[in-house]
XYZ file of C-alpha atoms in Angstrom:
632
model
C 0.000 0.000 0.000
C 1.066 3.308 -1.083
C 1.802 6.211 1.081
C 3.168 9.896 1.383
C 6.385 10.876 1.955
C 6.930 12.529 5.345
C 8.342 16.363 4.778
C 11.708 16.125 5.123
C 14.031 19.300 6.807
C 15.953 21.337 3.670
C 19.484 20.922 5.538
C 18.711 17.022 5.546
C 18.021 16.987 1.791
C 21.022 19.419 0.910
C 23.358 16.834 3.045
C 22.074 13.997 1.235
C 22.833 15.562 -2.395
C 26.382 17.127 -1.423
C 27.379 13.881 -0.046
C 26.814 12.281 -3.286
C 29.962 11.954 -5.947
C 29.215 13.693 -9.348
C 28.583 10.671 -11.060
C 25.759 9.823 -8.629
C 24.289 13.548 -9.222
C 23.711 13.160 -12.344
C 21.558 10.378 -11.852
C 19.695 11.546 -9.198
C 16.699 13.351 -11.329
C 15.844 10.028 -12.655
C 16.082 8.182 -9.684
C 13.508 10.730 -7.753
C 10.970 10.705 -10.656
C 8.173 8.052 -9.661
C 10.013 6.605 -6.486
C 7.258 8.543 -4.180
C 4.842 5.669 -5.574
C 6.258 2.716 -3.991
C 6.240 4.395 -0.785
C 4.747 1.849 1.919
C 3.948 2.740 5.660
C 4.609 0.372 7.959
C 2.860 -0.500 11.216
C 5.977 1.314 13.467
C 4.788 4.328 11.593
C 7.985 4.744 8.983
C 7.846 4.766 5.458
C 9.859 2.241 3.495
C 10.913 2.483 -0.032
C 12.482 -0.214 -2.103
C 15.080 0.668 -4.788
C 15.389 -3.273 -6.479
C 16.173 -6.041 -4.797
C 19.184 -5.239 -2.647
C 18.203 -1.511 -1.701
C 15.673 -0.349 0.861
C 15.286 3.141 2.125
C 13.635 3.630 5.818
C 12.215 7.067 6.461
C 11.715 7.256 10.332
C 9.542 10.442 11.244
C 9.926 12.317 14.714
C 7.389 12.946 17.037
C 6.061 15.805 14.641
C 6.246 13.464 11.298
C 9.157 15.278 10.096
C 12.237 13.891 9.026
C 14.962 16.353 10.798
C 17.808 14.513 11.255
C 20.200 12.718 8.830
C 19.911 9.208 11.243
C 16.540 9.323 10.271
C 16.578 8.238 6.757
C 18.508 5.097 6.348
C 19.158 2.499 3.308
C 20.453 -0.977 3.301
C 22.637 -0.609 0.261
C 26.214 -0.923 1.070
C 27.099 2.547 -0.069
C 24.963 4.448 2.628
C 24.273 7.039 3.720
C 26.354 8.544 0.738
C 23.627 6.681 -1.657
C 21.737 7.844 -4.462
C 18.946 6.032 -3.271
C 18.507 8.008 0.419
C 19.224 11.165 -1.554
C 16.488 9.838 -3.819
C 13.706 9.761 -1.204
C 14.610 12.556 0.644
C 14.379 14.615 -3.125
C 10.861 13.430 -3.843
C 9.254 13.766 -0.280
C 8.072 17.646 0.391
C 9.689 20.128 2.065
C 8.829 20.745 5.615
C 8.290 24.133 7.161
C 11.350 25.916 9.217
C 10.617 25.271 12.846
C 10.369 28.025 15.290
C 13.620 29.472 16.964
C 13.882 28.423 20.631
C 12.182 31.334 22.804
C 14.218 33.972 24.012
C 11.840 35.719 26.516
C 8.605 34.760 28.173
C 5.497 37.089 27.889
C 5.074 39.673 30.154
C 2.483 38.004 32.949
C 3.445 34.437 32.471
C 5.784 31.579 30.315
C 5.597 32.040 26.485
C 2.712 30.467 25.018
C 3.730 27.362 22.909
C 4.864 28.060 18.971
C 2.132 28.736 16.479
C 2.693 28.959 12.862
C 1.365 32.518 11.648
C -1.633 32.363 9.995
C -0.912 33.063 5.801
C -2.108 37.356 4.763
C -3.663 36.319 1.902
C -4.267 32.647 0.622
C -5.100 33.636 -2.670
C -3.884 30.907 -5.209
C -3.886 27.256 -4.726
C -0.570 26.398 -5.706
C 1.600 28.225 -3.101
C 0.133 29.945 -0.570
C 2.028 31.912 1.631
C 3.996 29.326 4.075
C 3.027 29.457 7.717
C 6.063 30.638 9.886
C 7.067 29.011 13.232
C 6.070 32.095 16.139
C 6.557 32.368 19.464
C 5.242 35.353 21.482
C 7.813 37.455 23.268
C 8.679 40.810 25.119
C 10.077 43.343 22.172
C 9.512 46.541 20.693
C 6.477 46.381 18.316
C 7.872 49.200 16.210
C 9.222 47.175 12.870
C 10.768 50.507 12.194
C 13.375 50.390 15.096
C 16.736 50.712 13.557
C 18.580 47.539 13.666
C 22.260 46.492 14.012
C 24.734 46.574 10.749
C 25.030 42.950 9.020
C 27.626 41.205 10.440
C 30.655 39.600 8.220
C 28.511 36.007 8.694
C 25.614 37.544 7.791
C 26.914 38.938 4.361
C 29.298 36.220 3.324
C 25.397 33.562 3.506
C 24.276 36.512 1.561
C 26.515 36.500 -0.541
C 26.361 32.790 -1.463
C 22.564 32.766 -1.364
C 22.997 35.581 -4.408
C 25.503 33.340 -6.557
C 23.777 30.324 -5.644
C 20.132 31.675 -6.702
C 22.259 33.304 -9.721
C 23.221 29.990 -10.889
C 19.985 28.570 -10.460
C 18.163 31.733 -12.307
C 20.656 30.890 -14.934
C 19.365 27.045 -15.316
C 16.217 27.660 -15.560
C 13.385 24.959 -14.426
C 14.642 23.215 -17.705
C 17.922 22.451 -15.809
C 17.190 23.424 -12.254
C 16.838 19.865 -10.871
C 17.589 18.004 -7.470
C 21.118 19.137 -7.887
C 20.219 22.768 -8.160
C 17.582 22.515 -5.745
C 19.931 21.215 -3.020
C 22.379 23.862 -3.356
C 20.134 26.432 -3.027
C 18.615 24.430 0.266
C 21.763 24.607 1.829
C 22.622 28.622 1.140
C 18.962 28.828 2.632
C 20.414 27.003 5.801
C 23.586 28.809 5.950
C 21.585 31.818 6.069
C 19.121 30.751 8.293
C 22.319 29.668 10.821
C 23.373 33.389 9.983
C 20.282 35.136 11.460
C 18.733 35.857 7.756
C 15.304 34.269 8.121
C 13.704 36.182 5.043
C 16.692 35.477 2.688
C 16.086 31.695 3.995
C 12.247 31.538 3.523
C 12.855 33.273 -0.414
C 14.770 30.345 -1.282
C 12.147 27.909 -0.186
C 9.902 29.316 -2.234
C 11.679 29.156 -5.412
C 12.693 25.627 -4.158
C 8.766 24.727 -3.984
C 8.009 26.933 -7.312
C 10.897 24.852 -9.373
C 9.833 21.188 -7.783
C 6.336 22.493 -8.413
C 7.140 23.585 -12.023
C 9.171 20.530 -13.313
C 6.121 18.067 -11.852
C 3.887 19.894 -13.713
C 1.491 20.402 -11.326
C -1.795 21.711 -11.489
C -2.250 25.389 -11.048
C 1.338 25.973 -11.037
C 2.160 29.546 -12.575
C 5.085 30.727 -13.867
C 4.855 33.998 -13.121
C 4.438 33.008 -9.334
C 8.344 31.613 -9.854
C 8.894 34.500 -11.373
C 7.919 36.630 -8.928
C 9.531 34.285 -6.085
C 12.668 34.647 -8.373
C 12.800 38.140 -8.233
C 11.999 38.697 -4.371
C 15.177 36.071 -3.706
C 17.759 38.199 -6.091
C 16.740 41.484 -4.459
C 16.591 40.300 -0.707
C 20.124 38.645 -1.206
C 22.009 41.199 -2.965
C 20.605 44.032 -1.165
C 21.770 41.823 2.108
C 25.040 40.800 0.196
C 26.030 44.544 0.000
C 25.647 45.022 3.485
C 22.528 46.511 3.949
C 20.423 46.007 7.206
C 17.041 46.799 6.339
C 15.131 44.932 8.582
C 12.606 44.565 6.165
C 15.376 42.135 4.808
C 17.164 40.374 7.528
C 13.450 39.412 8.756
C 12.753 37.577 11.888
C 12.680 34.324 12.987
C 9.797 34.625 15.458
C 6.698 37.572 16.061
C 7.970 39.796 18.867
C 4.982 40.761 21.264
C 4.905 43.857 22.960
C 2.771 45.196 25.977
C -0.011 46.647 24.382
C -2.321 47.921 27.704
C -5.967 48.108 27.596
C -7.678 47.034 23.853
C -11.090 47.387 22.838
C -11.737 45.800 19.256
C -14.821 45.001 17.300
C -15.041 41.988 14.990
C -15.318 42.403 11.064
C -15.068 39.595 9.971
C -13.601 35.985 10.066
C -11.293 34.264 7.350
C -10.404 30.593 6.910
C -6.644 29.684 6.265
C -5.164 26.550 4.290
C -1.649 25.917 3.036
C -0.112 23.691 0.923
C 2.150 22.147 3.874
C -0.783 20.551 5.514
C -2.109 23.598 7.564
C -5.256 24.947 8.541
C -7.417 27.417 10.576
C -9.001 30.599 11.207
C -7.981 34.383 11.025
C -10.619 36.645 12.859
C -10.289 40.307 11.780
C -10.604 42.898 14.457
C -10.863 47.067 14.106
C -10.084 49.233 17.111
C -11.951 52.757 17.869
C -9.564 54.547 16.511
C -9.385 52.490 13.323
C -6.455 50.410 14.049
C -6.290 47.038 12.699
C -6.033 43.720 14.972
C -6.401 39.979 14.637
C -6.931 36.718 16.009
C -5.701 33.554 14.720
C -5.785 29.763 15.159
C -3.585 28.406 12.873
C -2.234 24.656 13.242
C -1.564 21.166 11.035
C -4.939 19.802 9.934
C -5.447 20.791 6.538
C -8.655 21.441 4.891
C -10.666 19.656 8.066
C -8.653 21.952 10.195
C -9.754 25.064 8.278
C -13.469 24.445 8.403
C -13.790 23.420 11.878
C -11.829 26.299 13.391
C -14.683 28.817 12.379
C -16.674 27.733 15.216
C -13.749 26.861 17.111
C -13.303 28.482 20.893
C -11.266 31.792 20.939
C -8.352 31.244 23.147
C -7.607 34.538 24.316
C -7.561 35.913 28.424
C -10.377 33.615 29.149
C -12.931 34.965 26.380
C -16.006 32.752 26.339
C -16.463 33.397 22.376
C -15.791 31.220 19.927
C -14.320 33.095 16.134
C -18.057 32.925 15.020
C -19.126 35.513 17.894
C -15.967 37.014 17.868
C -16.271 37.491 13.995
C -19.859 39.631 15.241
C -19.025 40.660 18.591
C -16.032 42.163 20.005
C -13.296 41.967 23.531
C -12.380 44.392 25.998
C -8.754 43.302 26.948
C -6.750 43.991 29.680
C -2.965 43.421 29.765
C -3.036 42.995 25.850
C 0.152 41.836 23.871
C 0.133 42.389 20.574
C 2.858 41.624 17.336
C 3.840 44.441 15.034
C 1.468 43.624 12.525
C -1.282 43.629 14.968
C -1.698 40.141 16.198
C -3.147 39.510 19.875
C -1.301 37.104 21.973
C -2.772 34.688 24.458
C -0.409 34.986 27.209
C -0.919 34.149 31.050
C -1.465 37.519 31.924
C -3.838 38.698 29.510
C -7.913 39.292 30.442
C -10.429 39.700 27.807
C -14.428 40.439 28.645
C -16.631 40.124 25.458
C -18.615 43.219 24.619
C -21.782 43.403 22.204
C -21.495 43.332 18.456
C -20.977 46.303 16.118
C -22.582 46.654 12.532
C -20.931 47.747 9.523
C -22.679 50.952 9.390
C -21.155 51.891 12.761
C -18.158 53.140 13.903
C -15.325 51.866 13.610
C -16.054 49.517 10.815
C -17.997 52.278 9.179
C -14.856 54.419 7.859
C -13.427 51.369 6.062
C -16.394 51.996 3.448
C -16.426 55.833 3.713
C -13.722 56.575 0.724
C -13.699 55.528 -2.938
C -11.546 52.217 -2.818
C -8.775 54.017 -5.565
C -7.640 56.221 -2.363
C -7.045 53.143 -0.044
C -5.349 50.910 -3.030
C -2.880 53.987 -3.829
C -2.203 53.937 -0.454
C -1.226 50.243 -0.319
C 0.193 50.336 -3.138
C 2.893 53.132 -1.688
C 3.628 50.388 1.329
C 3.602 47.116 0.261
C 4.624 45.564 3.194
C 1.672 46.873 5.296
C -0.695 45.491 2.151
C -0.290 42.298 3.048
C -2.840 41.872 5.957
C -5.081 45.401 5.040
C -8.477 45.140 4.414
C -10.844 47.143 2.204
C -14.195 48.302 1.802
C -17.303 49.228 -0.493
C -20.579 49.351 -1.543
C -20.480 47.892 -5.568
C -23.722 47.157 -7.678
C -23.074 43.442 -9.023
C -23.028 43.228 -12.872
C -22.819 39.556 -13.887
C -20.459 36.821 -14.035
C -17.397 36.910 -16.461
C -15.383 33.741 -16.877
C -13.857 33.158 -13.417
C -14.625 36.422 -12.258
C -17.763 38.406 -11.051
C -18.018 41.516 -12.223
C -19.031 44.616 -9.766
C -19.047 48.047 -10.280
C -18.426 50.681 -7.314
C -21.180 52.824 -6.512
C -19.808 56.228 -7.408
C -20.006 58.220 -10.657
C -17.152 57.056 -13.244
C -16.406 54.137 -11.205
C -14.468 51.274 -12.887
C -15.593 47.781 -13.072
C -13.771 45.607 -10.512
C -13.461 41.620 -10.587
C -14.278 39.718 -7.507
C -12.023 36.024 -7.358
C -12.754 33.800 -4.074
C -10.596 34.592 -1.546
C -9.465 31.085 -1.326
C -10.764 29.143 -4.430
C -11.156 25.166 -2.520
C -14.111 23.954 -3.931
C -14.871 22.788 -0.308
C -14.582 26.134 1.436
C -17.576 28.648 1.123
C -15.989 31.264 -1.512
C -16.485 29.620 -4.734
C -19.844 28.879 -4.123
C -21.059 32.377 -2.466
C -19.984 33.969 -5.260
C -21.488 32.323 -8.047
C -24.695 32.623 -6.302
C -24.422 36.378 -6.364
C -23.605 36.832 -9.615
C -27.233 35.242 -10.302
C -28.720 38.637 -8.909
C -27.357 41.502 -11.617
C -27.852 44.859 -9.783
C -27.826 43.755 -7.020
C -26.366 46.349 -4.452
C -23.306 44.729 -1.948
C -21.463 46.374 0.651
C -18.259 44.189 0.309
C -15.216 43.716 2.632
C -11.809 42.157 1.206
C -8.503 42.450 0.868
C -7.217 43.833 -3.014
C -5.277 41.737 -5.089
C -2.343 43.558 -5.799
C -1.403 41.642 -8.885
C -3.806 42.185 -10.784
C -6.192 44.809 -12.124
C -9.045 45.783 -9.976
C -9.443 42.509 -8.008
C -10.808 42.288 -5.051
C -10.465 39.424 -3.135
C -14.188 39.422 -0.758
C -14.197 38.722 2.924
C -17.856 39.218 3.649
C -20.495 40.895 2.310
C -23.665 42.786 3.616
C -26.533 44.893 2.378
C -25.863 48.422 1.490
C -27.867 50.956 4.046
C -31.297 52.227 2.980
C -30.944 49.783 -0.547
C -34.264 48.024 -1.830
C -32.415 45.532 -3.674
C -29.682 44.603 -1.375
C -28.944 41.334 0.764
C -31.606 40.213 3.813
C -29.397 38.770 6.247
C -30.675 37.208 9.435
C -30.279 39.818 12.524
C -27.657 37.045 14.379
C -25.287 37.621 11.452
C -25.405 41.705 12.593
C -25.569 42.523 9.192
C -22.360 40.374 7.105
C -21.748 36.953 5.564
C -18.209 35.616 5.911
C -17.757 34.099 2.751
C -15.205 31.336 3.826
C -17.625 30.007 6.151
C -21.734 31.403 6.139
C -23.412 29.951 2.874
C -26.209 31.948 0.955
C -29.268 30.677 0.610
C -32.152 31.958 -1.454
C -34.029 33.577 1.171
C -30.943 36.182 1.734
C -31.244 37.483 -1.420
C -34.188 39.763 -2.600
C -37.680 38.556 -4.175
C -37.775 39.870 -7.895
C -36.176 41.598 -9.978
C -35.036 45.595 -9.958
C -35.550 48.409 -12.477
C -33.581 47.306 -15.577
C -30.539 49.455 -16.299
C -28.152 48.925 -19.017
C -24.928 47.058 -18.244
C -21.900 45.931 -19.759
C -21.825 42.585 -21.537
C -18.270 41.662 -21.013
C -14.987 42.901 -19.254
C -13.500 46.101 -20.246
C -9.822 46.754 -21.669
C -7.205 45.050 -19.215
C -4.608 48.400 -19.337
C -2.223 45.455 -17.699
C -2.650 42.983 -19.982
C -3.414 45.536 -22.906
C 0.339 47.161 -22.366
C 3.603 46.095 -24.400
C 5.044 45.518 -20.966
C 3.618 41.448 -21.819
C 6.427 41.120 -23.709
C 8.993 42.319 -21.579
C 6.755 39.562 -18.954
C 7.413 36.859 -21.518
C 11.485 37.872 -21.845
C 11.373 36.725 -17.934
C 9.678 34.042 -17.918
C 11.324 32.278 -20.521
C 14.403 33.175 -18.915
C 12.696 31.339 -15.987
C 11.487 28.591 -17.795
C 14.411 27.647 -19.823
C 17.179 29.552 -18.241
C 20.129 31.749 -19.800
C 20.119 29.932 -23.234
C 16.218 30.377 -23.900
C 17.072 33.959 -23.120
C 20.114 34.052 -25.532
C 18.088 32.133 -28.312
C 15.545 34.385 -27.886
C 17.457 37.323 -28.791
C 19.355 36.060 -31.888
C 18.186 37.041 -35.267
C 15.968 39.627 -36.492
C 12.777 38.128 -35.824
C 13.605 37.424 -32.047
C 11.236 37.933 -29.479
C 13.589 40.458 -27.747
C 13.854 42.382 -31.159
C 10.885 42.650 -31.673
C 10.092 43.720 -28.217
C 11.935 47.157 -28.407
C 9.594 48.738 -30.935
C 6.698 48.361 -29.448
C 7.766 49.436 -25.935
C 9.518 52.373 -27.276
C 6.774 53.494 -29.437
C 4.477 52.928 -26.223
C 6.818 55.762 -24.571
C 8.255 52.837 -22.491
C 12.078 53.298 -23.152
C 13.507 52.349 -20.004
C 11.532 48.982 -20.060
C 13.011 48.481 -24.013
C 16.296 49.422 -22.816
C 16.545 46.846 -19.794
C 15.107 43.900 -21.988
C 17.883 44.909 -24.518
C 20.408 45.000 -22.015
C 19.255 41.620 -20.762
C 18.923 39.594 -24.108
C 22.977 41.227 -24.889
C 23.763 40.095 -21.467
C 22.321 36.294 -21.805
C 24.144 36.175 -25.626
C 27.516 37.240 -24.013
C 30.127 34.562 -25.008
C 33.246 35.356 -22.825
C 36.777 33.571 -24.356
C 39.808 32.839 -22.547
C 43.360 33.767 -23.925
C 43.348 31.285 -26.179
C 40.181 32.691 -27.927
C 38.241 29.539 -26.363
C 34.664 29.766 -25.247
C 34.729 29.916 -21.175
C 31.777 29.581 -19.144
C 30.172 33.018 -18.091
C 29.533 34.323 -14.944
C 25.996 34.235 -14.128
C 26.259 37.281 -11.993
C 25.966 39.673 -14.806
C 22.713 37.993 -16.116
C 21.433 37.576 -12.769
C 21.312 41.569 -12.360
C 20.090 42.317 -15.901
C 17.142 40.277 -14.897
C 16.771 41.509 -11.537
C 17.005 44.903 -13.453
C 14.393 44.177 -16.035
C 11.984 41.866 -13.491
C 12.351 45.095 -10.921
C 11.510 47.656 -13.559
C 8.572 45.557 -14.736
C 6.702 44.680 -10.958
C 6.986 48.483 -10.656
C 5.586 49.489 -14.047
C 2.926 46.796 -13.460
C 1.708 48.600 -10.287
C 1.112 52.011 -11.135
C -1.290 50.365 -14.247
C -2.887 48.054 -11.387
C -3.394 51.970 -9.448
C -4.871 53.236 -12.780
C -7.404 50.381 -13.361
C -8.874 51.315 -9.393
C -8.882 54.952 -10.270
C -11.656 56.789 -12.084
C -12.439 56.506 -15.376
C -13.939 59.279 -17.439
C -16.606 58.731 -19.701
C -17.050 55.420 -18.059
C -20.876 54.374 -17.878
C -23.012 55.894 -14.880
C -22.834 53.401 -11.471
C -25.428 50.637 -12.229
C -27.920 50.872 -9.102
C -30.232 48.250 -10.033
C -32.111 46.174 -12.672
């Protein structure tokens, strides 16, 4: 009987690979591909796989199911451990998450509370989510701001080697980027974990997961998601290579809680939370008085099971008797609060929360989230990044019909662009999906909706919860327990929510309008990277040879389109991928993939920030645009 793999540590895997001779290497893509199906579990709990008759691998799991020490793989060949077929298991079983760092400091008013992965920002595709984090609550200064120490020499030599290493690899391509590749990038990632470079460390996971996920073809896998993860790795290591301490960059390697005093917060809304490593749970948003955001999570292994059940699960915070559903409505005095710097609560021994009665949407505090056009609040996420992660926005959007994946809205204000709604997580078992396809049976219908913006793409809104617009006929009729909202991830719209007949028929749009995103020439500068991506340095170099070249005939069209800068970077790449260095003897030598590596970085940085000031301009007004649709 067939099993999974247990995840196996990255340091164990890069061991495994650099222990090999080069011989073995280059055998060791072959000898990963299907092994992962003769995987048996045993009643002792390990996993056995058999490589012919005289070879058989033992994976032996800890107490956590991970495999995080090299004694815990094992083979019988007479070659181990240096043995293509240990390194062959440990390649094709999945990568486990980076534990938590042991904990400094307990919490102000009692021990620290055990680790707790942090819950993702935004699950928002199903092929890499963001990765939960090992946390541990401690005493620290909240302010992310606080200037932080200069890199140490340790600190920049792993940076250093994380740049050449993800260089090399940027160079290979997915084509070429196999277990060999993969490894050495593993272990920079450990050496700068070991150096106290925890965002350099998780970067190179990602592109890890994105290549594995890439060369198995999986479904849902994107390439401009390894593209991106490609470009975030480049600039966090050679920014930290040059010695900068941004600690933005170095990261950290656990959420520092601060004292935070007296709280009082009102729920908005309540979010479910599933990764692709096997975890699941809730995030409850929270809004202060004065506007400020907080949250409440409950984020462990479980999975999809995990994720649904935690809705309803118990809120485990100073003794509140709410569980996330009443939390979601309701809201907590707290006394002796800690919170994180990005405005998570902790649960620590000397922390007292009281709940207090539910707020509605058209109240204060939640009220101001829905009290300016949504172009002002995306231009201001768009100017900090960092903070976009976890922000929420609001407002009030007449629905106009389905589109393809999408549904189709249109803000209630004159000139008001359409904007696409996309499920917040798109599991056909969670509540998203489903929600919204029901409400795109009700054109003109008017929403008040609450969501987080997709970033990456034009006008997207990824919904939260919905509720009926104030003093709207045609609008949602929620029960009075729900106070007013629908958390899509979880509450499930029935027929009797939605209005009886049909509105006043008003003219609306039969399709999507023009994409200015996908409309731009910048595409083709996107397709120079990715094909660098997908087939590394030499699908970049063939790419620019000869007259009819995809780079060639790139520059035209982005110069005409008054895009010079974004011509000349794609130019300089393509010259930089077709350089052909020779040694004194007029021989061809191997170039350095340093040079390429920054012409990309160059061209891919150039390009995410040319991309976001079109993704402002499709949330922005547009005039002559057709008056706000209020009903049907």
């Amino acid at each position: 009987m067939s099993t999974e793999l247990p995840p196996v540590a990255p340091e164990v895997l890069a061991e495994a690979v650099e222990n090999l001779t080069p011989r073995l290497r280059k055998k060791l893509d072959a000898a990963t591909e299907g092994c992962a199906a003769g995987a048996v579990l045993t009643a002792d709990g390990t996993v056995t796989l058999r490589f012919g008759e005289d070879a058989l691998v033992t994976l032996s799991p800890g107490p956590a199911g991970t495999i995080t020490t090299a004694d815990q793989a094992a083979c019988s060949c007479l070659l181990a451990p240096r043995c293509l077929h240990r390194a062959a298991a440990l390649g094709a079983a999945p990568l486990a998450d980076t534990p938590p760092e042991p904990v400094a400091a307990a919490e102000p008013g009692g021990p620290a509370a055990p680790a707790e992965p942090a819950a993702p920002a935004a699950p928002a595709e199903p092929t890499e989510p963001t990765e939960p984090t090992g946390s541990t609550e401690t005493t620290g200064p909240a302010d992310p701001l606080e200037s932080a120490p200069a890199l140490t020499e340790a600190q920049r030599r792993a940076a250093g080697a994380l740049w050449h290493v993800a260089a090399e690899a940027l160079a290979a391509g997915v084509t070429a980027g196999g277990a060999v590749v993969q490894a050495e990038l593993l272990r920079a990632a450990h050496t700068a974990r070991l150096a106290g470079l925890p965002r350099a460390e998780a970067a190179a996971l990602r592109v890890v997961r994105g290549l594995r996920a890439a060369r198995e073809r999986r479904a849902g896998q994107r390439l401009g998601d390894l593209t991106g993860a490609f470009r975030e790795l480049l600039h966090t290591a050679g920014t930290l290579a040059s010695g900068s301490a941004d600690p933005a960059l170095t990261g950290t390697t656990r959420r520092a809680y601060a004292p935070g005093g007296s709280l009082q917060v009102h729920g908005l809304c309540r979010e479910p939370v599933l990764s692709a490593t096997g975890y699941g749970g809730v995030v409850t948003h929270l809004l202060s008085p004065d506007g400020t955001p907080y949250s409440v999570s409950d984020v462990r292994p479980g999975g999809l099971a995990r994720a649904r059940g935690a809705g309803s699960a118990s809120v485990a915070l100073g003794g509140a008797t709410l569980d996330h559903a009443g939390l979601a409505r309701g809201g907590l005095r707290i006394v002796g609060a800690t919170v994180s710097a990005e405005g998570r609560l902790g649960a620590g021994r000397g922390v007292r929360a009281t709940p207090l009665p539910g707020t509605a949407w058209t109240e204060q505090p939640a009220a101001r989230l829905f009290a300016r056009p949504a172009a002002e609040a995306v231009a201001e996420l768009l100017a900090a990044p960092d903070a976009a992660e976890s922000a929420l926005l609001g407002c009030d959007v007449t629905v106009v019909g389905a589109a393809g994946e999408h549904l189709l809205v249109r803000e209630t204000r004159p000139d008001a662009p359409l904007l696409r709604l996309v499920p917040a997580h798109p599991h056909p078992e969670l509540a998203h999906t489903e929600n919204l396809r029901r409400i795109a049976a009700y054109p003109g219908l008017l929403l008040r909706v609450l969501g987080r913006p997709d970033l990456d793409r034009t006008a997207t809104l990824r919904p939260l919860a919905v509720g009926p617009v104030p003093g709207a006929e045609h609008t949602l009729r929620l029960p009075e327990e729900w106070l007013g909202r629908a958390d899509l991830g979880y509450d499930r719209l029935q027929g009797a929510h939605f209005p009886q007949g049909a509105a006043a028929p008003v003219p609306l749009p039969a399709a999507e309008g023009p994409d200015p995103l996908a409309d731009s020439p910048l595409w083709r500068v996107r397709r120079l990277l990715e094909t660098g991506v997908a087939g590394g340095r030499r699908a970049v170099a063939e790419a620019a040879r000869g007259t009819n070249s995809l780079a060639a005939a790139s520059y035209g069209p982005l110069r005409r389109a008054g895009l010079t800068g974004a011509a000349d970077l794609a130019a300089a790449l393509a010259a930089e991928a077709d350089r052909r260095p020779r040694d004194v003897f007029g021989r061809l030598a191997d170039a350095s993939p340093d040079g390429y590596a920054w012409a990309w970085l160059a061209a891919a940085t150039h390009l995410a920030a040319a991309e976001r000031c079109l993704i402002a301009a499709s949330w922005a007004a547009t005039p002559g645009a057709a008056a706000p649709v209020s009903g049907r």
